[in-house]
Every structure is written in C-alpha cells, then in structure tokens.
Short mmCIF file of C-alpha atoms in Angstrom, two decimals:
data_model
loop_
_atom_site.label_atom_id
_atom_site.label_comp_id
_atom_site.label_asym_id
_atom_site.label_seq_id
_atom_site.Cartn_x
_atom_site.Cartn_y
_atom_site.Cartn_z
CA UNK A 288 -26.84 -13.85 -12.44
CA UNK A 289 -24.77 -13.44 -9.30
CA UNK A 290 -22.67 -16.53 -10.18
CA UNK A 291 -21.64 -15.15 -13.63
CA UNK A 292 -18.13 -13.72 -13.77
CA UNK A 293 -17.78 -9.94 -13.38
CA UNK A 294 -17.15 -8.23 -16.80
CA UNK A 295 -14.07 -6.12 -16.26
CA UNK A 296 -11.85 -3.69 -18.32
CA UNK A 297 -8.29 -2.79 -17.81
CA UNK A 298 -7.41 0.86 -18.52
CA UNK A 299 -3.61 1.36 -19.29
CA UNK A 300 -1.32 -1.06 -21.13
CA UNK A 301 1.92 0.24 -19.79
CA UNK A 302 4.06 -1.06 -17.00
CA UNK A 303 1.40 -2.39 -14.60
CA UNK A 304 -1.53 -3.10 -16.91
CA UNK A 305 -0.11 -6.34 -18.24
CA UNK A 306 -0.02 -7.76 -14.71
CA UNK A 307 -3.58 -6.79 -14.21
CA UNK A 308 -4.48 -8.38 -17.54
CA UNK A 309 -2.87 -11.76 -16.58
CA UNK A 310 -4.47 -11.78 -13.23
CA UNK A 311 -7.96 -10.99 -14.44
CA UNK A 312 -7.69 -13.50 -17.14
CA UNK A 313 -6.61 -16.11 -14.54
CA UNK A 314 -9.57 -15.36 -12.18
CA UNK A 315 -12.74 -17.33 -12.42
CA UNK A 316 -14.48 -14.29 -10.64
CA UNK A 317 -13.87 -12.02 -13.58
CA UNK A 318 -14.32 -11.94 -17.42
CA UNK A 319 -11.92 -9.53 -19.08
CA UNK A 320 -13.76 -7.79 -21.82
CA UNK A 321 -11.52 -4.77 -22.80
CA UNK A 322 -8.05 -3.47 -22.69
CA UNK A 323 -8.05 0.29 -23.23
CA UNK A 324 -4.94 2.33 -24.07
CA UNK A 325 -4.17 5.27 -26.25
CA UNK A 326 -1.66 2.97 -27.94
CA UNK A 327 -3.77 0.25 -29.41
CA UNK A 328 -0.70 -1.49 -30.82
CA UNK A 329 0.92 -1.79 -27.42
CA UNK A 330 -2.53 -3.09 -26.12
CA UNK A 331 -2.80 -5.81 -28.83
CA UNK A 332 0.87 -6.97 -28.03
CA UNK A 333 -0.01 -7.32 -24.35
CA UNK A 334 -3.08 -9.48 -25.18
CA UNK A 335 -1.29 -11.57 -27.91
CA UNK A 336 -2.56 -12.51 -31.35
CA UNK A 337 -5.25 -14.90 -30.25
CA UNK A 338 -7.02 -13.04 -27.54
CA UNK A 339 -10.77 -12.29 -27.74
CA UNK A 340 -10.42 -9.39 -25.46
CA UNK A 341 -11.37 -6.21 -27.35
CA UNK A 342 -8.97 -3.37 -27.64
CA UNK A 343 -9.92 0.49 -27.80
CA UNK A 344 -8.24 3.68 -27.51
CA UNK A 345 -11.56 5.22 -26.45
CA UNK A 346 -12.48 5.19 -22.83
CA UNK A 347 -16.10 6.22 -23.56
CA UNK A 348 -16.51 3.28 -25.83
CA UNK A 349 -15.35 0.89 -23.01
CA UNK A 350 -17.58 2.60 -20.31
CA UNK A 351 -20.54 2.38 -22.64
CA UNK A 352 -20.45 -1.54 -22.75
CA UNK A 353 -23.18 -2.75 -20.43
CA UNK A 354 -21.24 -5.94 -20.04
CA UNK A 355 -18.49 -3.95 -18.16
CA UNK A 356 -19.30 -3.80 -14.54
CA UNK A 357 -15.86 -3.04 -13.15
CA UNK A 358 -12.71 -1.45 -14.37
CA UNK A 359 -9.08 -1.50 -13.21
CA UNK A 360 -7.01 1.66 -13.77
CA UNK A 361 -3.33 1.52 -14.49
CA UNK A 362 -2.52 4.99 -15.94
CA UNK A 363 -0.37 7.80 -14.53
CA UNK A 364 -1.54 9.25 -11.16
CA UNK A 365 -2.24 12.58 -12.87
CA UNK A 366 -5.16 10.89 -14.95
CA UNK A 367 -6.59 8.89 -11.96
CA UNK A 368 -9.20 11.67 -11.31
CA UNK A 369 -10.83 12.00 -14.67
CA UNK A 370 -10.60 8.30 -15.64
CA UNK A 371 -11.86 6.95 -12.34
CA UNK A 372 -14.56 9.62 -12.14
CA UNK A 373 -15.73 8.77 -15.57
CA UNK A 374 -16.06 5.12 -14.73
CA UNK A 375 -17.92 5.71 -11.45
CA UNK A 376 -20.43 8.05 -13.21
CA UNK A 377 -20.95 5.25 -15.72
CA UNK A 378 -21.90 3.05 -12.80
CA UNK A 379 -18.72 0.93 -12.75
CA UNK A 380 -16.75 -0.35 -9.77
CA UNK A 381 -13.32 1.01 -9.72
CA UNK A 382 -9.86 -0.36 -8.82
CA UNK A 383 -7.01 2.22 -9.06
CA UNK A 384 -3.37 1.66 -9.04
CA UNK A 385 -1.45 3.47 -6.26
CA UNK A 386 -1.69 6.30 -5.44
CA UNK A 387 -5.38 6.65 -5.48
CA UNK A 388 -5.06 10.15 -6.97
CA UNK A 389 -2.56 12.96 -7.51
CA UNK A 390 -3.77 14.97 -4.47
CA UNK A 391 -5.73 14.37 -1.28
CA UNK A 392 -8.58 16.53 -2.59
CA UNK A 393 -8.88 14.48 -5.90
CA UNK A 394 -8.98 11.27 -3.82
CA UNK A 395 -11.66 12.77 -1.55
CA UNK A 396 -13.61 13.47 -4.76
CA UNK A 397 -13.40 9.88 -5.85
CA UNK A 398 -14.43 8.38 -2.40
CA UNK A 399 -17.38 10.77 -2.20
CA UNK A 400 -18.55 9.79 -5.71
CA UNK A 401 -18.25 6.08 -4.93
CA UNK A 402 -20.15 6.44 -1.67
CA UNK A 403 -22.87 8.31 -3.38
CA UNK A 404 -23.50 5.75 -6.09
CA UNK A 405 -22.89 2.72 -3.75
CA UNK A 406 -20.00 1.44 -5.70
CA UNK A 407 -16.84 -0.25 -4.84
CA UNK A 408 -13.66 1.93 -4.96
CA UNK A 409 -10.49 -0.01 -4.23
CA UNK A 410 -6.83 1.02 -4.18
CA UNK A 411 -4.30 -1.47 -5.53
CA UNK A 412 -1.94 -1.36 -2.66
CA UNK A 413 -0.39 -4.63 -3.84
CA UNK A 414 2.19 -5.20 -1.20
CA UNK A 415 -0.66 -5.50 1.47
CA UNK A 416 -1.79 -8.70 -0.17
CA UNK A 417 1.53 -10.39 -0.04
CA UNK A 418 1.56 -13.51 2.36
CA UNK A 419 4.18 -11.78 4.47
CA UNK A 420 2.17 -8.58 5.13
CA UNK A 421 -1.09 -10.47 5.71
CA UNK A 422 0.62 -12.45 8.31
CA UNK A 423 2.28 -9.47 9.94
CA UNK A 424 -1.36 -7.89 10.18
CA UNK A 425 -2.65 -11.07 11.77
CA UNK A 426 0.27 -11.10 14.40
CA UNK A 427 -0.24 -7.44 15.38
CA UNK A 428 -4.08 -7.87 15.64
CA UNK A 429 -3.74 -11.04 17.80
CA UNK A 430 -1.19 -9.19 20.06
CA UNK A 431 1.57 -11.62 19.31
CA UNK A 432 4.23 -8.75 19.28
CA UNK A 433 2.52 -6.93 22.12
CA UNK A 434 2.21 -3.09 21.70
CA UNK A 435 4.02 -1.64 18.78
CA UNK A 436 6.95 0.42 19.86
CA UNK A 437 8.67 1.21 16.58
CA UNK A 438 8.70 0.48 12.85
CA UNK A 439 11.94 0.83 10.90
CA UNK A 440 11.47 0.26 7.04
CA UNK A 441 14.08 0.47 4.37
CA UNK A 442 13.21 0.46 0.52
CA UNK A 443 16.25 1.25 -1.39
CA UNK A 444 17.73 0.29 -4.70
CA UNK A 445 19.29 1.86 -7.90
CA UNK A 446 15.96 2.81 -9.16
CA UNK A 447 14.40 4.54 -12.12
CA UNK A 448 14.46 8.30 -11.37
CA UNK A 449 11.04 9.34 -12.17
CA UNK A 450 10.44 12.48 -14.44
CA UNK A 451 7.21 13.63 -12.71
CA UNK A 452 7.42 12.61 -9.00
CA UNK A 453 10.12 12.56 -6.19
CA UNK A 454 11.24 9.37 -4.44
CA UNK A 455 8.61 9.94 -1.75
CA UNK A 456 5.74 9.78 -4.02
CA UNK A 457 7.38 6.79 -5.98
CA UNK A 458 8.44 4.38 -3.28
CA UNK A 459 6.93 5.51 0.11
CA UNK A 460 3.18 4.69 -0.92
CA UNK A 461 4.26 1.01 -0.55
CA UNK A 462 5.45 1.49 3.09
CA UNK A 463 2.70 3.97 3.99
CA UNK A 464 -0.08 1.64 2.71
CA UNK A 465 1.56 -1.37 4.58
CA UNK A 466 1.64 0.57 7.77
CA UNK A 467 -1.94 1.73 7.30
CA UNK A 468 -2.94 -1.95 6.55
CA UNK A 469 -1.23 -3.64 9.49
CA UNK A 470 -1.72 -1.19 12.32
CA UNK A 471 -4.44 -2.08 14.85
CA UNK A 472 -7.64 0.15 14.43
CA UNK A 473 -6.69 1.96 17.61
CA UNK A 474 -3.34 3.06 16.39
CA UNK A 475 -2.87 5.67 13.69
CA UNK A 476 -0.22 8.23 12.48
CA UNK A 477 -0.73 11.68 14.03
CA UNK A 478 2.12 13.53 12.49
CA UNK A 479 4.99 13.12 9.82
CA UNK A 480 8.23 14.80 9.16
CA UNK A 481 10.40 14.23 6.02
CA UNK A 482 14.02 15.02 5.07
CA UNK A 483 15.29 14.57 1.55
CA UNK A 484 18.20 15.17 -0.81
CA UNK A 485 18.92 15.49 -4.48
CA UNK A 486 22.57 14.65 -4.83
CA UNK A 487 22.46 14.16 -8.66
CA UNK A 488 20.75 17.31 -9.57
CA UNK A 489 17.49 15.66 -10.76
CA UNK A 490 15.42 18.42 -9.49
CA UNK A 491 13.56 16.34 -7.06
CA UNK A 492 14.32 14.40 -3.95
CA UNK A 493 16.12 11.10 -4.81
CA UNK A 494 16.62 10.03 -1.15
CA UNK A 495 14.31 10.68 1.66
CA UNK A 496 13.56 9.79 5.29
CA UNK A 497 10.07 9.95 6.75
CA UNK A 498 9.42 9.89 10.49
CA UNK A 499 5.87 9.22 11.69
CA UNK A 500 4.41 9.68 15.21
CA UNK A 501 1.84 7.25 16.06
CA UNK A 502 -1.15 7.85 18.34
CA UNK A 503 0.12 5.24 21.02
CA UNK A 504 3.53 7.05 21.35
CA UNK A 505 5.33 4.74 18.97
CA UNK A 506 7.53 5.98 16.12
CA UNK A 507 7.92 4.76 12.49
CA UNK A 508 10.81 5.44 10.37
CA UNK A 509 10.86 4.99 6.58
CA UNK A 510 14.00 5.21 4.35
CA UNK A 511 13.40 5.46 0.50
CA UNK A 512 16.14 5.76 -1.97
CA UNK A 513 16.76 5.66 -5.83
CA UNK A 514 20.48 5.92 -5.54
CA UNK A 515 21.69 2.78 -3.57
CA UNK A 516 23.77 0.32 -5.55
CA UNK A 517 22.38 -2.42 -3.35
CA UNK A 518 18.67 -3.37 -3.06
CA UNK A 519 17.36 -3.60 0.41
CA UNK A 520 13.55 -4.37 1.37
CA UNK A 521 13.54 -4.79 5.15
CA UNK A 522 11.09 -3.79 7.85
CA UNK A 523 11.49 -4.29 11.67
CA UNK A 524 8.34 -4.11 13.72
CA UNK A 525 9.43 -3.83 17.44
CA UNK A 526 6.78 -4.79 20.05
CA UNK A 527 6.59 -4.96 23.64
CA UNK A 528 6.66 -8.77 23.65
CA UNK A 529 8.41 -9.74 20.38
CA UNK A 530 10.15 -8.16 17.46
CA UNK A 531 9.45 -9.09 13.79
CA UNK A 532 11.94 -8.72 10.88
CA UNK A 533 10.61 -8.78 7.40
CA UNK A 534 13.19 -9.32 4.68
CA UNK A 535 11.31 -9.36 1.38
CA UNK A 536 14.38 -10.33 -0.55
CA UNK A 537 14.86 -13.57 1.37
CA UNK A 538 12.26 -16.02 -0.05
CA UNK A 539 13.33 -18.87 2.27
CA UNK A 540 12.83 -16.79 5.49
CA UNK A 541 10.96 -13.60 4.82
CA UNK A 542 9.74 -13.28 8.38
CA UNK A 543 11.76 -13.86 11.53
CA UNK A 544 10.13 -13.28 15.08
CA UNK A 545 12.55 -12.66 18.02
CA UNK A 546 11.52 -13.19 21.54
CA UNK A 547 14.37 -10.88 22.58
CA UNK A 548 13.91 -7.42 23.85
CA UNK A 549 13.89 -4.93 26.73
CA UNK A 550 11.68 -5.44 29.85
CA UNK A 551 10.80 -2.48 31.96
CA UNK A 552 9.73 -2.93 35.57
CA UNK A 553 7.16 -0.38 36.81
CA UNK A 554 8.69 1.95 39.23
CA UNK A 555 6.07 1.16 41.91
CA UNK A 556 7.24 -2.50 41.99
CA UNK A 557 10.67 -1.38 43.11
CA UNK A 558 12.28 0.08 46.14
CA UNK A 559 14.36 3.37 45.93
CA UNK A 560 17.59 1.38 46.01
CA UNK A 561 16.60 -0.89 43.29
CA UNK A 562 14.93 1.54 41.03
CA UNK A 563 17.89 2.88 39.03
CA UNK A 564 19.56 -0.44 38.57
CA UNK A 565 16.73 -2.84 37.83
CA UNK A 566 14.25 -0.62 35.91
CA UNK A 567 15.39 -2.11 32.57
CA UNK A 568 16.29 -5.74 31.89
CA UNK A 569 17.14 -7.59 28.70
CA UNK A 570 15.28 -10.70 27.62
CA UNK A 571 17.08 -13.29 25.37
CA UNK A 572 14.81 -15.84 23.99
CA UNK A 573 14.22 -17.88 20.81
CA UNK A 574 13.77 -16.88 17.12
CA UNK A 575 11.12 -18.49 15.07
CA UNK A 576 10.51 -18.21 11.23
CA UNK A 577 6.85 -18.66 10.37
CA UNK A 578 6.14 -20.73 7.21
CA UNK A 579 4.44 -18.77 4.44
CA UNK A 580 2.55 -20.07 1.46
CA UNK A 581 4.02 -18.31 -1.66
CA UNK A 582 1.24 -16.76 -3.51
CA UNK A 583 1.21 -13.86 -5.96
CA UNK A 584 -0.05 -10.79 -4.19
CA UNK A 585 -2.02 -9.55 -7.37
CA UNK A 586 -4.05 -12.72 -7.38
CA UNK A 587 -5.09 -12.28 -3.77
CA UNK A 588 -5.81 -8.58 -4.58
CA UNK A 589 -8.05 -9.52 -7.50
CA UNK A 590 -10.01 -11.93 -5.41
CA UNK A 591 -10.53 -9.17 -2.73
CA UNK A 592 -11.93 -6.88 -5.49
CA UNK A 593 -14.30 -9.56 -6.54
CA UNK A 594 -15.39 -10.23 -2.95
CA UNK A 595 -15.95 -6.37 -2.29
CA UNK A 596 -18.10 -6.04 -5.38
CA UNK A 597 -20.20 -9.12 -4.76
CA UNK A 598 -20.73 -8.48 -1.10
CA UNK A 599 -21.10 -4.69 -1.23
CA UNK A 600 -18.61 -4.39 1.67
CA UNK A 601 -15.48 -2.18 1.65
CA UNK A 602 -12.21 -3.92 0.34
CA UNK A 603 -9.32 -4.36 2.70
CA UNK A 604 -7.66 -1.47 0.80
CA UNK A 605 -10.65 0.69 0.02
CA UNK A 606 -10.88 4.20 -1.16
CA UNK A 607 -10.40 5.59 2.43
CA UNK A 608 -7.17 3.64 2.92
CA UNK A 609 -5.90 5.18 -0.32
CA UNK A 610 -7.00 8.66 1.00
CA UNK A 611 -5.12 8.09 4.27
CA UNK A 612 -1.95 7.41 2.43
CA UNK A 613 -2.58 10.48 0.15
CA UNK A 614 -2.82 12.59 3.40
CA UNK A 615 0.40 11.18 4.61
CA UNK A 616 2.17 11.72 1.21
CA UNK A 617 0.94 15.38 1.09
CA UNK A 618 2.03 15.91 4.64
CA UNK A 619 5.47 14.66 3.85
CA UNK A 620 5.80 16.75 0.75
CA UNK A 621 4.94 19.76 2.77
CA UNK A 622 7.46 18.81 5.35
CA UNK A 623 10.18 18.38 2.80
CA UNK A 624 9.54 22.00 1.48
CA UNK A 625 9.63 23.37 5.09
CA UNK A 626 12.89 21.73 6.01
CA UNK A 627 11.73 18.70 7.81
CA UNK A 628 9.21 20.16 10.25
CA UNK A 629 6.85 17.79 11.88
CA UNK A 630 3.31 18.26 10.18
CA UNK A 631 0.23 17.28 12.16
CA UNK A 632 -2.35 15.22 10.42
CA UNK A 633 -5.98 16.30 10.50
CA UNK A 634 -7.70 14.10 13.09
CA UNK A 635 -10.68 12.15 11.55
CA UNK A 636 -9.82 13.77 8.17
CA UNK A 637 -10.18 10.52 6.30
CA UNK A 638 -12.52 8.56 8.70
#
C-alpha cells in the first residue's frame, strides 16, 4: 500500500546514528524496523529498554528483511561503498551520511548502481535542510541578491582532531554541499585551490583555506579550522543587488540582508572626464532580518527522503550532489599536496 510507512533500517549506532533513529521514529512516513551496529549493546542503549525495533550486528540479516525498503547509513566514510552497495543490490533505497563515499570513483559506482536499479540514492547533507540555507537558496534563485559576486565562509572551532581525515574532509563538506545546494543551476565551481597547515604535528592539515572559482567569474572562499579557541559559523553571500550575512550561532537573527554595496556605471554611459571618478559609487541602504521558522534540519531531510522514494524523483541532495562535493574535496586534497595550485574541475564530470 502506498500510504503505509516505509520500512527503514539505520546502519550505525555511533555519533550520528542516534539522531537518525530519533527522526525516523518521529516521522509518520517511516517505520523503523532495525538498528544495525557491530556493537549490539551500544545499539540497544540507543533504542532504550522498551523499543520494538530489532537490533543486529549482521548487515545481511537486515537487508534480507522484505519489510525493509530503505536504509540510512551512518558508518565511517571508508565503509560507505561496501555497505551502500550491498543495500542497493538488495533493492533498498539508500541514504548516506556525508561524504557520499571515500573517493569520487567510489561515489560514482554508487550513483551508477542506483541509476541502474531505479533506486533513490540520497546524501545526508544536513545543513542544506536548515531553514536558513533553504531561505538563502530561495533568495538566490529569485534574484533577490542579484548576481553572486563572492562567498566568504568561516567554520572554525576548537574541534576534535580526526585520526583518519584532515580538516578539509571533516568540515569543508558542510560548506561545499551548501554552496552546491544554493547556487543557481547556471553557476558552478570550475576550479579549486587549497592551502593548509598542521601547527600541532597531527600529521594532517588542521587549518585550511579553500578558494573556488565559479563559472560566472565569482569567487568563493572557505576557512575551516580545528584549532580556534572561539567557534565561528558565518557565511557572507555578496550579490550585485544585496549582500546576505548568515550567522548560524545567532538564533535570534541568523540571516541579515544588507541593501548596501558598490554600484558600477558602465563606461559607455559616461564621458571621458567622468569615467575615472564616477565609475564606482557606493550604495547605503537598509538592513532586513528575515524571520525564520526554527525547525530541525534532520526532520526536513527525512521528509525529503520519503518524498524522493514515494515519487521516484531525485532528492534535493541526491547522489549526484554528493558526487559533486566529492570531486571538490578530491581536487582540494590534490591542491594541498601540490602547494596550493589551482585545480580545474572536469566539466560535466558529475552531470
């Protein structure tokens, strides 16, 4: 019956799995049937003593359940390919925690497999489903900011230094997925450069700066950092009409839109005498702070997963968006090893 809840299994009961469990249990579109983790005691603790959700350490047992139509994978990135591939081959729809896979090629395999089988493959780019980012996407699409000139994003804090990945692979997927999500279809990244430093001898970059060239001539700059004593989560989207500032740590005013900026007269409008002096003028206008309805991003993401499954149409953050982010991450990693050279992206590689 199409109106029946979708049977779902969560794979992984570590850091992110419990958040998925809570949101699937709270969604009328899903019926959580299994929580799968190699540590069954940890899985049972996540579910609590009175849960009717089944627990297993055996992925094959979970995938063999005909009542499971979809899975959500919250395991380390290095396991995403085998776990997600097994689920797709068992005919299950798949939601994967970011990043989609450990490499672009592995991500490509998952996208191709899902396409072949007509199954939903979705990447859990959670930030894309926050009310703030959804609004930014709408504002850019409607032309409220004008043409995008620059993005400046800062994601820094005294963070957990990861054992297996550098700060680019840990934090930048958030910013890269947001950029991919909000850019109009006509604008895309065409090249990326990355500079990093390891000031504490961790063996991997703990501070990094990414610079992206966009196809419309705009520039995007992303700063990610595990070593900052203060936590900053800001992004500035500068447009030809208005500039938007997103401060994710300010719940009372996450978004501010400034009608202030630089106006440039086209040279043909001006005489020779005026050209040098009047080419650039400054505009000082009002600031507005759009009201946002606070809503948990994961709840919206889970609803989008259900919509994609039931309609058979791609999710807003489908496998291809995950693949585009992987291409950027791999190019950034290559740039880091090559001393910050600008790496061109393959045109149409992830179309």
